[in-house]
XYZ file of C-alpha atoms in Angstrom:
408
model
C 16.356 125.016 -28.719
C 17.234 121.643 -27.264
C 20.409 119.730 -28.773
C 20.153 115.953 -28.662
C 23.189 114.472 -27.531
C 24.746 110.843 -28.305
C 23.912 109.776 -24.957
C 20.128 110.539 -25.460
C 20.306 108.459 -28.784
C 21.759 105.404 -27.088
C 18.977 105.477 -24.677
C 16.482 104.981 -27.551
C 18.137 101.968 -28.850
C 17.629 98.540 -28.505
C 20.570 95.940 -27.343
C 21.563 93.549 -29.749
C 22.780 90.136 -28.089
C 25.455 87.615 -29.232
C 25.699 83.990 -28.087
C 28.896 82.141 -27.594
C 29.668 78.756 -26.493
C 33.345 77.539 -24.876
C 35.121 74.612 -26.331
C 37.290 72.076 -24.747
C 40.233 74.309 -24.889
C 38.528 77.112 -23.159
C 38.169 79.294 -26.128
C 35.039 81.092 -26.817
C 33.267 80.436 -30.214
C 30.466 82.454 -31.642
C 27.260 80.502 -32.724
C 27.649 80.682 -36.497
C 25.280 79.947 -39.329
C 25.529 76.093 -40.013
C 23.836 74.621 -43.074
C 21.797 77.745 -43.565
C 20.674 77.682 -39.925
C 20.681 81.318 -38.373
C 21.483 80.018 -34.568
C 22.031 83.496 -33.570
C 18.536 84.514 -34.127
C 17.068 81.356 -33.196
C 18.498 81.154 -29.976
C 18.253 84.659 -28.702
C 14.391 84.266 -29.972
C 13.876 81.084 -27.851
C 15.509 82.586 -24.833
C 13.427 86.041 -24.912
C 10.161 84.131 -25.609
C 10.934 82.307 -22.298
C 8.601 79.491 -22.795
C 11.543 76.869 -23.448
C 13.703 76.100 -20.645
C 16.321 74.680 -23.356
C 16.772 74.757 -27.050
C 17.942 71.383 -28.804
C 19.313 71.423 -32.089
C 21.296 68.950 -34.396
C 24.430 70.051 -36.759
C 26.955 68.023 -38.623
C 28.635 66.918 -35.344
C 25.784 65.772 -33.572
C 22.513 66.590 -31.264
C 22.892 69.290 -28.578
C 20.758 70.748 -25.833
C 21.448 74.479 -24.716
C 20.160 74.680 -21.009
C 19.016 78.530 -20.597
C 18.856 78.080 -16.521
C 22.010 76.601 -16.137
C 23.733 78.300 -19.528
C 25.465 75.198 -20.442
C 25.431 73.068 -23.721
C 25.516 69.232 -23.671
C 25.594 66.533 -26.347
C 23.146 63.724 -26.622
C 24.796 60.480 -25.860
C 27.660 62.256 -23.713
C 27.759 62.235 -19.905
C 26.283 65.244 -18.163
C 29.401 66.111 -16.578
C 30.995 66.986 -19.836
C 29.268 70.221 -20.994
C 30.198 73.365 -22.533
C 29.788 76.931 -20.979
C 27.355 79.139 -22.812
C 27.234 83.118 -22.521
C 25.138 86.000 -23.784
C 26.787 89.200 -24.446
C 25.848 92.450 -25.890
C 26.979 93.413 -29.276
C 29.308 96.320 -29.328
C 28.189 99.251 -31.333
C 30.974 101.689 -32.018
C 30.462 105.573 -32.042
C 30.912 105.804 -35.723
C 27.887 103.660 -36.080
C 25.997 105.537 -33.886
C 26.630 109.048 -35.570
C 26.119 107.207 -38.957
C 22.422 108.210 -39.562
C 21.942 105.305 -42.104
C 22.190 102.847 -39.234
C 19.355 104.467 -37.213
C 16.429 102.396 -38.598
C 18.240 99.214 -37.740
C 19.279 100.402 -34.244
C 15.692 101.396 -33.525
C 14.162 98.035 -34.848
C 12.536 96.127 -32.002
C 13.852 92.222 -32.084
C 10.827 90.459 -33.329
C 11.088 86.779 -31.979
C 8.013 85.613 -34.029
C 9.908 86.505 -37.125
C 12.832 84.432 -36.307
C 11.248 81.507 -34.364
C 8.845 81.481 -37.367
C 6.011 79.041 -37.992
C 3.282 80.188 -35.216
C 1.077 77.085 -34.288
C -1.487 76.691 -37.371
C -4.775 74.896 -37.979
C -4.636 71.259 -37.587
C -1.864 71.343 -34.917
C -2.037 70.853 -31.210
C -2.896 74.335 -29.444
C -0.093 73.421 -26.824
C 2.609 73.472 -29.267
C 5.228 76.151 -29.181
C 6.159 77.883 -32.074
C 8.592 75.841 -34.329
C 11.948 76.543 -35.466
C 11.678 77.555 -39.375
C 14.914 75.942 -40.140
C 14.042 72.574 -39.126
C 11.720 69.642 -40.005
C 11.146 69.095 -36.541
C 12.081 70.507 -33.176
C 12.368 68.802 -29.729
C 10.614 70.684 -26.577
C 11.818 69.498 -23.353
C 8.905 69.208 -20.840
C 8.746 70.975 -17.542
C 9.419 68.700 -14.860
C 6.581 70.255 -12.970
C 4.043 70.192 -15.769
C 1.049 67.723 -15.314
C 2.102 65.978 -19.040
C 5.602 65.357 -17.685
C 4.265 63.680 -14.579
C 1.787 61.787 -16.905
C 4.223 60.131 -18.824
C 6.874 59.758 -16.148
C 4.485 57.662 -13.738
C 3.082 55.573 -16.721
C 6.978 55.027 -17.854
C 7.874 53.917 -14.278
C 4.957 51.819 -13.798
C 5.161 49.704 -16.873
C 9.023 49.074 -16.799
C 10.389 46.517 -14.316
C 14.099 47.638 -13.851
C 15.522 50.386 -11.948
C 15.311 53.322 -14.418
C 16.235 56.864 -14.025
C 14.803 59.435 -16.445
C 16.882 62.278 -17.479
C 14.679 64.174 -19.999
C 11.254 63.895 -21.704
C 10.814 66.230 -24.791
C 7.817 66.566 -26.995
C 8.449 66.266 -30.761
C 7.037 68.982 -32.846
C 7.036 67.896 -36.458
C 4.013 69.836 -38.404
C 4.366 67.636 -41.756
C 4.169 64.159 -39.859
C 1.761 65.127 -37.462
C -0.688 66.236 -40.441
C 0.036 63.068 -42.321
C -0.925 61.181 -39.075
C -4.061 63.194 -38.477
C -5.254 62.617 -42.337
C -4.442 58.693 -41.522
C -6.683 58.842 -38.582
C -9.457 60.467 -40.193
C -9.579 58.035 -42.675
C -9.564 55.082 -40.297
C -12.382 56.652 -37.929
C -14.388 57.098 -40.930
C -14.096 53.444 -42.187
C -14.357 51.751 -38.575
C -17.124 53.997 -37.272
C -19.547 52.187 -39.773
C -18.498 49.007 -38.227
C -19.172 50.484 -34.366
C -15.470 50.135 -33.692
C -14.378 53.228 -31.779
C -11.249 52.134 -29.915
C -8.638 52.473 -32.869
C -5.853 54.290 -31.116
C -3.553 54.121 -28.202
C -0.135 55.378 -26.778
C 2.471 52.764 -26.947
C 6.210 52.459 -26.657
C 9.185 52.149 -28.966
C 12.693 51.471 -27.927
C 15.468 52.560 -30.126
C 19.177 53.544 -30.168
C 20.683 57.110 -30.166
C 21.434 56.744 -34.097
C 18.045 56.495 -35.050
C 16.328 59.313 -32.728
C 16.991 62.175 -35.489
C 15.755 60.065 -38.404
C 12.398 59.039 -36.279
C 11.874 62.525 -35.566
C 12.307 63.844 -38.945
C 10.548 61.009 -41.070
C 8.398 59.107 -38.550
C 8.726 55.493 -37.974
C 10.015 53.470 -40.855
C 9.554 49.719 -40.791
C 12.463 49.110 -42.971
C 14.596 49.426 -39.999
C 12.674 46.970 -38.085
C 15.178 43.994 -39.151
C 17.412 45.462 -36.559
C 15.235 43.814 -33.588
C 13.851 41.038 -35.473
C 10.555 40.296 -37.262
C 8.835 37.446 -35.481
C 5.364 39.058 -36.152
C 6.232 40.493 -39.644
C 8.414 43.253 -41.028
C 6.904 46.193 -39.794
C 7.410 48.954 -36.918
C 7.048 47.205 -33.353
C 5.374 48.920 -30.642
C 4.684 47.544 -27.105
C 2.182 48.396 -24.233
C 4.763 47.924 -21.502
C 7.974 50.090 -21.533
C 9.832 47.130 -20.341
C 9.334 45.421 -23.574
C 10.629 48.167 -25.591
C 13.419 48.558 -23.296
C 14.947 45.294 -24.780
C 15.245 46.778 -28.066
C 17.142 49.938 -26.636
C 20.971 50.385 -26.793
C 23.009 52.394 -24.482
C 24.713 55.292 -25.666
C 28.208 56.121 -24.575
C 27.102 57.725 -21.349
C 24.327 54.868 -20.749
C 21.618 57.034 -21.884
C 18.766 54.936 -23.305
C 15.988 56.487 -25.729
C 12.415 55.437 -26.105
C 9.619 56.998 -27.997
C 5.989 57.308 -26.405
C 4.038 57.100 -29.557
C 0.554 57.696 -30.785
C -0.523 54.477 -32.678
C -3.387 53.738 -34.975
C -3.919 50.064 -34.597
C -7.350 49.487 -35.926
C -8.367 46.008 -36.682
C -5.505 43.592 -35.854
C -4.767 39.870 -36.213
C -1.975 37.566 -34.744
C 1.354 38.349 -36.863
C 3.507 35.784 -38.465
C 6.811 35.677 -40.026
C 7.207 37.039 -43.333
C 4.706 39.504 -43.300
C 5.459 42.751 -45.272
C 2.058 44.354 -45.164
C -1.492 44.016 -43.507
C -2.927 40.562 -43.961
C -6.268 40.285 -45.847
C -9.412 39.986 -43.908
C -10.479 37.044 -46.150
C -7.689 35.457 -47.933
C -10.180 33.800 -50.627
C -11.206 37.086 -51.762
C -8.928 39.003 -54.247
C -10.412 42.486 -53.407
C -10.805 41.771 -49.648
C -10.297 44.482 -47.218
C -6.964 44.274 -45.025
C -6.458 44.438 -41.281
C -4.750 47.551 -39.971
C -2.067 46.013 -37.750
C -0.753 42.665 -36.035
C -0.324 41.696 -32.548
C 1.133 38.948 -30.759
C -1.987 38.042 -28.808
C -5.453 38.725 -30.389
C -7.082 38.376 -26.765
C -4.676 40.325 -24.873
C -2.096 42.037 -27.194
C 1.298 43.584 -25.834
C 2.916 43.949 -29.057
C 1.836 45.853 -32.086
C 3.095 45.771 -35.564
C 2.373 48.619 -37.994
C 3.188 48.515 -41.680
C 1.687 51.877 -42.895
C 4.319 54.632 -41.837
C 1.386 57.436 -41.266
C -0.291 55.291 -38.719
C 2.022 56.201 -35.797
C 3.749 59.475 -34.640
C 6.408 59.673 -32.145
C 4.797 62.192 -29.830
C 7.320 62.284 -26.747
C 11.075 61.197 -26.683
C 12.262 59.893 -23.369
C 15.777 59.610 -22.360
C 16.618 57.365 -19.494
C 19.405 55.492 -17.784
C 18.992 51.841 -16.432
C 20.801 50.426 -13.476
C 23.015 47.724 -14.357
C 22.181 44.355 -12.601
C 22.226 40.492 -12.710
C 18.783 40.444 -14.178
C 19.841 42.926 -16.969
C 23.030 41.105 -17.711
C 21.009 37.814 -18.047
C 18.444 39.433 -20.439
C 21.128 40.840 -22.602
C 23.150 37.834 -22.942
C 20.109 35.699 -23.500
C 18.741 38.198 -26.120
C 22.220 38.899 -27.945
C 23.460 35.295 -27.961
C 20.225 33.284 -28.197
C 17.118 34.754 -29.280
C 18.410 36.806 -32.018
C 20.353 34.049 -33.686
C 17.264 31.671 -33.399
C 15.127 34.555 -34.801
C 17.365 34.988 -37.767
C 17.352 30.850 -38.126
C 13.801 30.706 -37.965
C 13.280 33.549 -40.656
C 15.500 31.331 -42.955
C 13.526 28.441 -42.106
C 10.234 30.332 -43.249
C 12.120 31.304 -46.443
C 12.776 27.877 -47.324
C 9.288 26.410 -46.722
C 7.792 28.866 -48.915
C 10.600 28.013 -51.606
C 9.686 24.192 -50.979
C 5.938 24.924 -51.700
C 6.677 26.525 -54.724
C 9.162 23.456 -55.960
C 12.125 25.851 -55.788
C 13.827 24.046 -52.875
C 15.885 20.815 -52.723
C 16.349 19.024 -49.643
C 20.096 18.902 -48.376
C 21.686 15.661 -49.420
C 23.679 15.547 -46.101
C 22.315 13.428 -43.422
C 22.937 13.046 -39.784
C 21.857 10.194 -37.630
C 20.903 10.660 -34.037
C 21.682 8.147 -31.167
C 18.545 5.944 -32.120
C 20.199 5.527 -35.900
C 17.320 7.349 -37.560
C 18.482 9.678 -40.060
C 17.314 13.027 -39.937
C 17.924 15.981 -42.638
C 20.258 18.675 -41.531
C 17.318 21.306 -42.223
C 14.821 19.432 -40.104
C 17.244 18.949 -37.317
C 17.999 22.951 -37.360
C 14.246 23.775 -37.513
C 13.437 21.314 -34.715
C 16.509 22.175 -32.516
C 15.549 26.112 -32.920
C 11.699 25.506 -32.076
C 13.062 23.462 -28.838
C 15.637 26.074 -27.992
C 13.356 29.085 -28.331
C 10.562 27.224 -26.067
C 13.395 26.765 -23.374
C 14.405 30.414 -23.529
C 10.732 31.642 -22.964
C 10.251 29.410 -20.153
C 13.719 30.139 -18.649
C 13.159 33.906 -19.190
C 10.305 33.733 -16.681
C 12.459 31.676 -14.260
C 15.116 34.094 -14.179
C 12.888 37.224 -14.241
C 11.281 35.976 -10.934
C 14.495 34.591 -9.506
C 16.151 38.142 -9.836
C 13.048 40.399 -9.116
């Protein structure tokens, strides 16, 4: 008879692996469970699957990216020079465990990455999506720089931005719930507008934002209630632009200078010109109480460059572009004009619109303070403020074009 030795048994077992990261003091730490997220199993499954070059996750301390090729971990908004090393090491199995027959079923089990990576691509989701992390609402999948999709987004981004920008990463946002809600809204709009022979109802548009809102947008989609940060000239909705240069004006650099812009799918349908004060789509016919409404608002009906969406599920944050922008005289001038002139004027005009509405309803009393101009003609403080605001805004628009051409 042949006696099976412990060495023979070891050769039939499957190696279990553990993942560690090195903190700033040089100490190696095990990726542990955090907020019920099994990082060990998820990281290992993503690595074995081989379809992702990196894995992005969000914890209580921020959003991080593990680069499997470089075996480093970086934090969003932090310079790439500041990174933590990552290692993958086999788990130690003691002789006592090997000789304990109760452990044999566990040691003989093949690691099944699909049970950890979890939710496979289901009906209604794009076929090119990768299996999603079951512990999270969404997952960011970095695109391969050699892929056709990366090249397409990269090229369109640079063709529509008028600054010296350097793309760091382009990631696909995989959020099954938000995607399905978007698809439902798309089907409803297509059925409704197809009867009117309106076929073109959707486009890929840009939306600039800050690092602080990236996670919430990826989690829940675009929420117009945050639009007040960037003005509401065309209504209080979520703003999208055809050109990346326009959306760039609404980005804010992170600590390392990185900026964030979404390339989103937007259902704009039938649109009309937006105005201040709008909080929902305007009616097609204001004289009819049960009139249908437009689907969105734009800055120019003939040749729209900006779109405002009021219904949440009519947009989907499909790709996230992380990039840096070179600082130049043009950028400094634009930033100064936007922060010091445009935004204060926008706020002033918003207040003016609110007071005009109150005046029509008989709830506004004109200020008693009167100021005289050089001709001695009295003008109310409110009227003077409104006229100055309109004149200054017009001057800014003209000056912006001059400065843009001067520093181009």
